[in-house]
Each structure stands twice: as structure tokens, then as C-alpha cells.
Tab-separated table of C-alpha atoms and ligand atoms in Angstrom:
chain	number	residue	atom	x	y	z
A	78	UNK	CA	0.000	0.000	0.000
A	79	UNK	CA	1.266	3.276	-1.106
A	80	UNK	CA	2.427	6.010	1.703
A	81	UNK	CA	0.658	9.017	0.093
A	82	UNK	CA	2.027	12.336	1.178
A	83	UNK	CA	1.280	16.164	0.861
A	84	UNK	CA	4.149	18.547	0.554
A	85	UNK	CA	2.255	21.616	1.830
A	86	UNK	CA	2.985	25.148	2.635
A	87	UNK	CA	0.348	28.288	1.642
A	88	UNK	CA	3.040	30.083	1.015
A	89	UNK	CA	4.940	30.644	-2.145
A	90	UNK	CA	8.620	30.301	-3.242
A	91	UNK	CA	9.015	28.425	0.413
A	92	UNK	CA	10.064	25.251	-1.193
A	93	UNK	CA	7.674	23.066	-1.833
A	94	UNK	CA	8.670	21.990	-5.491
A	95	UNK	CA	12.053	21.443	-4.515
A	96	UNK	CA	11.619	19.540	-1.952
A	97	UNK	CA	8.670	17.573	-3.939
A	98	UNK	CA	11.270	16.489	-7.009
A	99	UNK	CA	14.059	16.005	-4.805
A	100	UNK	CA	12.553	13.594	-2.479
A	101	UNK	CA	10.764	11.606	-5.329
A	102	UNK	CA	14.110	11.372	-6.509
A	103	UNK	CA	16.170	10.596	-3.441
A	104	UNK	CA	12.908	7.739	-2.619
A	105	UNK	CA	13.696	6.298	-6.320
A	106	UNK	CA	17.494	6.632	-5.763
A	107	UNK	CA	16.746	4.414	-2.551
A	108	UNK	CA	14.752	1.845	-4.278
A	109	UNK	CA	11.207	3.001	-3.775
A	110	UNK	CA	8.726	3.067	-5.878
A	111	UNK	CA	6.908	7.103	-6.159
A	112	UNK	CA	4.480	8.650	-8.204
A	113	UNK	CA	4.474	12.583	-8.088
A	114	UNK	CA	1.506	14.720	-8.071
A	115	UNK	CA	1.327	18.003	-9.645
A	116	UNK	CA	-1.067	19.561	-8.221
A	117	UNK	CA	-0.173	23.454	-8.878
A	118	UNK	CA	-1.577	24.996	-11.886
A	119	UNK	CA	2.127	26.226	-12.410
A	120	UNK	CA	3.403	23.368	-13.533
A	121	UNK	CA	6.762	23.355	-11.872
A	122	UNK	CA	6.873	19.986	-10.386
A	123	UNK	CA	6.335	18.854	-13.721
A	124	UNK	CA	8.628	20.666	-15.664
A	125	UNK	CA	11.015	19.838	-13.190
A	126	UNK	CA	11.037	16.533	-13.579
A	127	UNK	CA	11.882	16.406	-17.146
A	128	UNK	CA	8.296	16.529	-18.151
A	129	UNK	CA	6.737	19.322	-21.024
A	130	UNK	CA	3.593	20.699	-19.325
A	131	UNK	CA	2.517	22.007	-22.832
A	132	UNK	CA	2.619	18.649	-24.388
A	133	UNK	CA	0.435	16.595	-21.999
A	134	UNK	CA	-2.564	14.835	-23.606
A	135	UNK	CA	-4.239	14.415	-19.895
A	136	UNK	CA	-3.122	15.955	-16.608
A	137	UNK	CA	-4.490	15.739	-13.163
A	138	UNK	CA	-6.665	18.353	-14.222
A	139	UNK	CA	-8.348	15.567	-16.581
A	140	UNK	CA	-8.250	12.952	-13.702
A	141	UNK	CA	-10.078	15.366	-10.952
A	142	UNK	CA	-12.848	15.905	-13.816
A	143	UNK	CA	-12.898	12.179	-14.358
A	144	UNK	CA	-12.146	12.304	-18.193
A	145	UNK	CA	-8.859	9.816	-17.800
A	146	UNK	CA	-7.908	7.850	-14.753
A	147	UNK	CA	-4.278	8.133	-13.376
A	148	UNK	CA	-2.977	4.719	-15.125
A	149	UNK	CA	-4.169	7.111	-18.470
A	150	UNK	CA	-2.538	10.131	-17.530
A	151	UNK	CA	0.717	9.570	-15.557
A	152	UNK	CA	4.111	9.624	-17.379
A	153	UNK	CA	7.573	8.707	-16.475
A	154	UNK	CA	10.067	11.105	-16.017
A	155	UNK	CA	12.750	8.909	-17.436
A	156	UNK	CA	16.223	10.095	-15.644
A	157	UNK	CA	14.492	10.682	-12.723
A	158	UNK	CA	13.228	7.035	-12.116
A	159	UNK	CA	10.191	8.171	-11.006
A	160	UNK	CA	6.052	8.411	-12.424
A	161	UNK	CA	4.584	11.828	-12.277
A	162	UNK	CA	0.508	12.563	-12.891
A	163	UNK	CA	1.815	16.589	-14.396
A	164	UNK	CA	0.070	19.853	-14.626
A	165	UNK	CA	-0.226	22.607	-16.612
A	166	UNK	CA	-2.481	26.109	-16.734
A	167	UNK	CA	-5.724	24.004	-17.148
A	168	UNK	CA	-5.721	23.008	-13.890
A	169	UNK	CA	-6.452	26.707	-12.754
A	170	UNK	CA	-10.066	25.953	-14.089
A	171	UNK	CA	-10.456	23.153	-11.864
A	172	UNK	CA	-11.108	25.327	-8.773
A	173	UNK	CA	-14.905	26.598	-10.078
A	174	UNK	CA	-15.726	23.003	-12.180
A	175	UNK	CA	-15.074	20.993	-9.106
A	176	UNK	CA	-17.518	23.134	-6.680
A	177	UNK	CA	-20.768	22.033	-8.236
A	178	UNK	CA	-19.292	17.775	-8.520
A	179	UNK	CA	-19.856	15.281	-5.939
A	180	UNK	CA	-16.755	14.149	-3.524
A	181	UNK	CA	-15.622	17.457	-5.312
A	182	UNK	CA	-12.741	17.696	-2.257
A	183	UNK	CA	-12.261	13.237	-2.357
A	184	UNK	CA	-12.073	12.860	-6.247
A	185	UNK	CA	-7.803	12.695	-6.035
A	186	UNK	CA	-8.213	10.252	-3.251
A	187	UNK	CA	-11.095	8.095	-5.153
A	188	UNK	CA	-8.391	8.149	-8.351
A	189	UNK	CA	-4.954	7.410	-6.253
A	190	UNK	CA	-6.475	4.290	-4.426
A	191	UNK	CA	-7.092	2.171	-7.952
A	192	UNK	CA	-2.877	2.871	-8.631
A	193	UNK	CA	-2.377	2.452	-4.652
A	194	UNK	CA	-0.746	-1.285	-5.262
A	195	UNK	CA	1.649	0.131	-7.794
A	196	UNK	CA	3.927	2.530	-5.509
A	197	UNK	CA	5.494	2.903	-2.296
A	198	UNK	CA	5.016	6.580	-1.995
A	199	UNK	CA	3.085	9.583	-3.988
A	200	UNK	CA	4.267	12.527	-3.199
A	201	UNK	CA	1.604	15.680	-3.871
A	202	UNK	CA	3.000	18.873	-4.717
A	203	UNK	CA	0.393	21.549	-3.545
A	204	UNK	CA	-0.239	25.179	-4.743
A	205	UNK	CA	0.503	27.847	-2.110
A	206	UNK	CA	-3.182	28.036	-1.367
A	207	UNK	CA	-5.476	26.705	0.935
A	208	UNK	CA	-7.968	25.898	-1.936
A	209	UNK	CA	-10.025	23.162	-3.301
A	210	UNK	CA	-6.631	21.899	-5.064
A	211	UNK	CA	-4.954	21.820	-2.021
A	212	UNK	CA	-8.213	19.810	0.159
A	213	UNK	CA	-7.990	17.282	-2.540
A	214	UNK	CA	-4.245	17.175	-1.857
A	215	UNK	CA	-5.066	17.034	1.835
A	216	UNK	CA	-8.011	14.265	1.869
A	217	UNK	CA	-6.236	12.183	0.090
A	218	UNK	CA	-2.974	12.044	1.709
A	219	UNK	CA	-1.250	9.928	5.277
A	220	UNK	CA	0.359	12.989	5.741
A	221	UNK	CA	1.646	16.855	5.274
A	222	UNK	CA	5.278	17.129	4.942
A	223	UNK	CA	5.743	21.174	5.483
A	224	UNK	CA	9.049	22.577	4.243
A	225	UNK	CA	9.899	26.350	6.019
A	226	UNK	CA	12.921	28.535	5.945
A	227	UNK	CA	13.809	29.582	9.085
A	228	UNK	CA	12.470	33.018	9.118
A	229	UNK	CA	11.064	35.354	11.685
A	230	UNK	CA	8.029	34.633	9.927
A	231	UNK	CA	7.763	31.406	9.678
A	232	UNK	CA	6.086	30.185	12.760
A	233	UNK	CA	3.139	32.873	12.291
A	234	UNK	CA	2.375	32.055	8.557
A	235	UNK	CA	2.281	27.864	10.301
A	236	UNK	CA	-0.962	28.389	12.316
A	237	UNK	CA	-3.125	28.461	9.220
A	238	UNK	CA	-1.999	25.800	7.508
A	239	UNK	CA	-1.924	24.115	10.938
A	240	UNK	CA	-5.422	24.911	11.617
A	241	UNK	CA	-6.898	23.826	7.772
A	242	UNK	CA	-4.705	20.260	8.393
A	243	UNK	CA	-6.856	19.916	11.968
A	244	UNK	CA	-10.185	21.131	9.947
A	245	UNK	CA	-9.736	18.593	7.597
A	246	UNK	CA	-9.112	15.565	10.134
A	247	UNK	CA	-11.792	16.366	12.034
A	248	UNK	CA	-14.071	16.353	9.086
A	249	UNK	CA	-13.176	15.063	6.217
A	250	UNK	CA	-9.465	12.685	6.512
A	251	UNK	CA	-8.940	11.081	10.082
A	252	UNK	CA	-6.148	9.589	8.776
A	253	UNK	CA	-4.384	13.129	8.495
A	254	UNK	CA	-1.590	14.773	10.560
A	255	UNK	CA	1.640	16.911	10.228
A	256	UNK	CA	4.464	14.205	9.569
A	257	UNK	CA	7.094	16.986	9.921
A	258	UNK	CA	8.524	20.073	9.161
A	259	UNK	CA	11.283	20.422	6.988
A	260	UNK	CA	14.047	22.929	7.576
A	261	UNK	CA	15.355	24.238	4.141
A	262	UNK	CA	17.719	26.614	2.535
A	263	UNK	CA	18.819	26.672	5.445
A	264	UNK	CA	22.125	28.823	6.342
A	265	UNK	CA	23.732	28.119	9.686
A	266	UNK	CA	25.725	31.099	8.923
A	267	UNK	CA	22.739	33.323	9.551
A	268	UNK	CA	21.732	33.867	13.651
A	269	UNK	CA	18.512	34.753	13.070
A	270	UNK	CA	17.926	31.319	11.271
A	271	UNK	CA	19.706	29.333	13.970
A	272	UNK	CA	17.331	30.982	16.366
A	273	UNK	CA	14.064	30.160	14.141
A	274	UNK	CA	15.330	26.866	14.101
A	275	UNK	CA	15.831	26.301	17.939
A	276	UNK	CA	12.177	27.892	18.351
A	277	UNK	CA	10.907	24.597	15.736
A	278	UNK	CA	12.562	22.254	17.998
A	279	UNK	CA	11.128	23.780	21.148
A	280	UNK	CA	7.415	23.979	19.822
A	281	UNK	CA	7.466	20.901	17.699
A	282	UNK	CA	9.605	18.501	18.613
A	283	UNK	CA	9.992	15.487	17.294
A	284	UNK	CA	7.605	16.927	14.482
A	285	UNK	CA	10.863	18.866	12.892
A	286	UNK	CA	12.797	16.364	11.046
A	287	UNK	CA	16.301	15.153	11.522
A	288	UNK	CA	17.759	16.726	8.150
A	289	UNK	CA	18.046	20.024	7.281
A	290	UNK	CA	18.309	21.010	3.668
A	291	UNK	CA	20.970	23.660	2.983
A	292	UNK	CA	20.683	26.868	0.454
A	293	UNK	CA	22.293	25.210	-2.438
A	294	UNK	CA	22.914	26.727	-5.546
A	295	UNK	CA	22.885	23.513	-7.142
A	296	UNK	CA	19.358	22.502	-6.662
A	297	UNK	CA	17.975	26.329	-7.778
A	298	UNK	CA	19.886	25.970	-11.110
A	299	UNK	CA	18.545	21.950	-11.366
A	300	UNK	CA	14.682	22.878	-12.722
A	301	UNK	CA	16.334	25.145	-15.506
A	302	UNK	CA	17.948	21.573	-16.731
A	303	UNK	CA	14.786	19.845	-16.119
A	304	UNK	CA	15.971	17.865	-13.458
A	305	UNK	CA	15.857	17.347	-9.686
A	306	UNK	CA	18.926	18.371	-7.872
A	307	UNK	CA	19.521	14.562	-7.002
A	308	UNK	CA	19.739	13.632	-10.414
A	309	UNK	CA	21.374	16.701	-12.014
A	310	UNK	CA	24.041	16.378	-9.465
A	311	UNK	CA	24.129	13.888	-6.763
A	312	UNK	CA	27.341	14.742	-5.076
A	313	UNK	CA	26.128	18.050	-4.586
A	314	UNK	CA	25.526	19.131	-0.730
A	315	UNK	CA	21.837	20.081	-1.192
A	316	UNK	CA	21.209	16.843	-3.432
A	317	UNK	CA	22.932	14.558	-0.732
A	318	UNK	CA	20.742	16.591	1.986
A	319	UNK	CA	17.642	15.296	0.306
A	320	UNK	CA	19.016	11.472	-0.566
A	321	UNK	CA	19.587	11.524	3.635
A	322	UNK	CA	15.763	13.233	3.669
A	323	UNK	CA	14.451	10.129	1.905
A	324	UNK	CA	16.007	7.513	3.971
A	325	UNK	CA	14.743	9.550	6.684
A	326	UNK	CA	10.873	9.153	5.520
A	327	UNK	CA	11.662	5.374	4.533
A	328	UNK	CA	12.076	4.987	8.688
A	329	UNK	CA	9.325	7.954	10.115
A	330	UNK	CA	6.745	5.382	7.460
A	331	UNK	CA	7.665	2.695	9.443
A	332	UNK	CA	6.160	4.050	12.856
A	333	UNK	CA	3.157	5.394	11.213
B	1367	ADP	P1	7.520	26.737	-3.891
B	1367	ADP	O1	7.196	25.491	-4.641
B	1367	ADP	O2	7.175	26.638	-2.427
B	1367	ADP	O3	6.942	27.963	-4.523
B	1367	ADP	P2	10.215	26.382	-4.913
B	1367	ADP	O4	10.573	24.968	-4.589
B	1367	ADP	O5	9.791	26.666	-6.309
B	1367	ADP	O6	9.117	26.920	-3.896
B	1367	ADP	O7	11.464	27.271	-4.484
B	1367	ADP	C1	11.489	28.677	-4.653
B	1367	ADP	C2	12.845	29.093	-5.198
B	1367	ADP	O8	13.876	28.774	-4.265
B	1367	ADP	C3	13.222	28.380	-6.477
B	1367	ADP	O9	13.888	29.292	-7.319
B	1367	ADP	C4	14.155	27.278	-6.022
B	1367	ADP	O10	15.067	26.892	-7.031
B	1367	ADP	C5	14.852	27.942	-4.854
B	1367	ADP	N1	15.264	26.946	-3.842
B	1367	ADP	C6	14.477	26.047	-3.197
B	1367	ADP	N2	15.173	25.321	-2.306
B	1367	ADP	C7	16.464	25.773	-2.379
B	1367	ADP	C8	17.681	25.449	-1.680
B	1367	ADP	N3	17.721	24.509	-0.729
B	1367	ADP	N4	18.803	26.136	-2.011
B	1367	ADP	C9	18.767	27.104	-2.955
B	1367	ADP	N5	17.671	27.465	-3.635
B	1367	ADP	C10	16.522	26.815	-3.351
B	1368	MG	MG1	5.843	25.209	-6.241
């Protein structure tokens, strides 16, 4: 049965993508089995991953509107040993065609569980939103992994997305819950961030995970090559930060 997690944050440009591609890669590079979900109308996940948004014949977009089922839709991203369902600008429109549908906010979980044999982990890549996108993200998923940067605001910006995970396992996914925050572009260099990063560990405990991602040039210039940091270059600090992230998850499944 598949591990099916949500890599959530409602705010942008925190690092959700990265850490999306990069641990789908680093979970392939360790022998699991992953399908990625695009689930932001941007696109990036997808493009990142060595896959053309533009020349998709059916996205995720088709599979929350029910015209293609995930076995239809999903691609490989070849040199990424990996499966991603991809997105492009269509799914923007999904937001207003889903409110009128029935199980609008369950139809990604009714379409994962027929593939649900086939991996060991999907990973969902969510829009920075708290939308209808995002609560299909969130219904159908174990668990939120939430990167941050360790930023004076970081802790205030939490409490929503805190509050929408609770909202949604009281009502609607009891399965849900925070499986960690991730620390990322992180620069030990920088008090402040050292600071932010002692406050995690105080409030959240066990919640924060073991490995911090650095700021790595490396896995910014990745996407432009259409590649994850892992596989555009492994050896690199930030890559080898998120091959020591996935063995990390492989273990925190275990206990859950
Ligand atoms: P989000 O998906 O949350 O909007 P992205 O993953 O797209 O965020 O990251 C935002 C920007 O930060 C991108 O340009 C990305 O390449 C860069 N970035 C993300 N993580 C790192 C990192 N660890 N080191 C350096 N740059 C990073
Ligand atoms: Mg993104």
C-alpha cells in the first residue's frame, strides 16, 4: 500500500517543489517506488522533472474531472526514475468546475487508491493556497510534509496551515496529521535562522525532522535543466541533503 504524502505550505517560493522532485528522486534513488503529483496549476513539479507541461494529452486536471484515470494520464520522467501525474495552466479551471461535482474535495483520493498497489510513496505537490486543489491534496494524503525557511516569519504564517490540516481531520481525513517540518535553505551562517530553528525544535519537537536542507545553488539551477537536484548532481551538498531526507521518511513510514 502506497504512503501518500502532501508537501504543503500556503506560502509561495518556500520550497515546496524542490523539496517535492528532490525527495521523489532521493525515494527512487533508494529503491522506492513514487508517483508525483502536480497539483499546482504552475506546472513546476512537472517541468522539473523532465516533463513538457505544454505537451500533456491528460493531466491531473483531466483525472479530478474524471475524463482519464491516473494509469491514463501519468508519465515517467525517465532520468528521474520516477512516475509523475503533471500539470499545466488548465488546472487553474479546476477550482470553479469541481464546486458544483460530488466528492468534489475526495475525487484525487477516489483516483490514487485504484494505482495504490503500484507505488510505495506519492508525493503531492500543492499550490501555495489553501484551496479546493490543495483539500484534494489534503483528503487524500497519510500525511503533510511542510518545508519552512527559518524566518522570523515562519512560525506565524504555520498556524493556518496548521489549523486547515486539523479542519480537515476532524471532518473530512482522520487519517491526516503533520508528519514533519522540513528545515530548508537553510544557512547556519545566519543567527537569526539558527534561532528560528531552535524555536521549531522547542514547539514541535519530534515533528521537525532530523535533516536540514541547505541553500544550495545547485538545486535552484537543477529545474532550468529539467531535473531534480539529485539527479542533475548527486554529489552536490543540497542533493545529498535530500538522498539523507528520503532515507529519513523510509524509517518515520515505518512508525506510522
Ligand atoms: P515553492 O514550490 O514553495 O513555490 P520552490 O521549490 O519553487 O518553492 O522554491 C522557490 C525558489 O527557491 C526556487 O527558485 C528554487 O530553485 C529555490 N530553492 C528552493 N530550495 C532551495 C535550496 N535549498 N537552495 C537554494 N535554492 C533553493
Ligand atoms: Mg511550487
Amino acid at each position: 500500500m502506497a504512503k501518500i504524502f502532501c508537501v504543503a505550505n500556503q506560502k509561495g517560493g518556500v520550497g515546496k517543489t524542490t523539496t517535492t522532485v528532490n525527495l521523489a528522486a532521493g525515494l527512487a534513488n533508494v529503491g522506492q517506488r513514487v508517483l508525483l503529483v502536480d497539483l499546482d496549476p504552475q506546472g513546476n513539479a512537472t517541468m522539473g522533472s523532465g516533463v513538457d507541461k505544454r505537451q500533456l494529452t491528460a493531466t491531473v486536471y483531466d483525472v479530478l474531472l474524471e475524463s482519464a484515470t491516473v494509469a491514463e494520464a501519468r508519465v515517467q520522467a525517465d532520468r528521474c526514475g520516477y512516475d509523475v501525474l503533471g500539470a499545466n495552466r488548465e488546472l487553474a479551471g479546476a477550482e470553479v468546475e469541481l464546486v458544483d461535482l460530488e466528492r468534489r474535495e475526495k475525487r484525487l483520493k477516489d483516483a490514487l487508491a485504484v494505482v495504490d498497489a503500484e507505488y510505495d510513496f506519492v508525493l503531492i505537490d500543492c499550490p501555495p493556497s489553501l484551496s479546493m486543489l490543495t483539500l484534494n491534496g489534503l483528503c487524500s494524503a497519510h500525511g503533510v510534509i511542510v518545508p519552512m525557511q527559518c524566518e522570523y516569519f515562519a512560525l506565524e504564517g504555520l498556524s493556518d496551515l496548521v489549523n486547515t490540516i486539523k479542519q480537515v481531520h476532524a471532518n473530512l481525513n482522520p487519517e491526516l496529521q503533520v508528519i514533519g517540518l522540513l528545515r530548508v535553505m537553510f544557512d547556519p551562517r545566519i543567527t537569526l535562522q539558527q534561532q528560528v530553528s531552535d524555536q521549531l525544535k522547542a514547539h514541535f519537537g519530534p515533528k521537525v525532522f532530523d535533516t536540514v536542507i541547505p541553500r544550495n545553488v545547485r538545486l535552484a539551477e537543477a529545474p532550468s535543466y529539467g531535473l531534480p537536484g539529485v539527479v542533475f548532481d548527486p554529489a552536490a551538498r543540497g542533493s545529498q541533503a535530500f538522498i539523507e531526507f528520503a532515507r529519513e521518511m523510509v524509517a518515520r513510514v515505518q512508525k506510522i
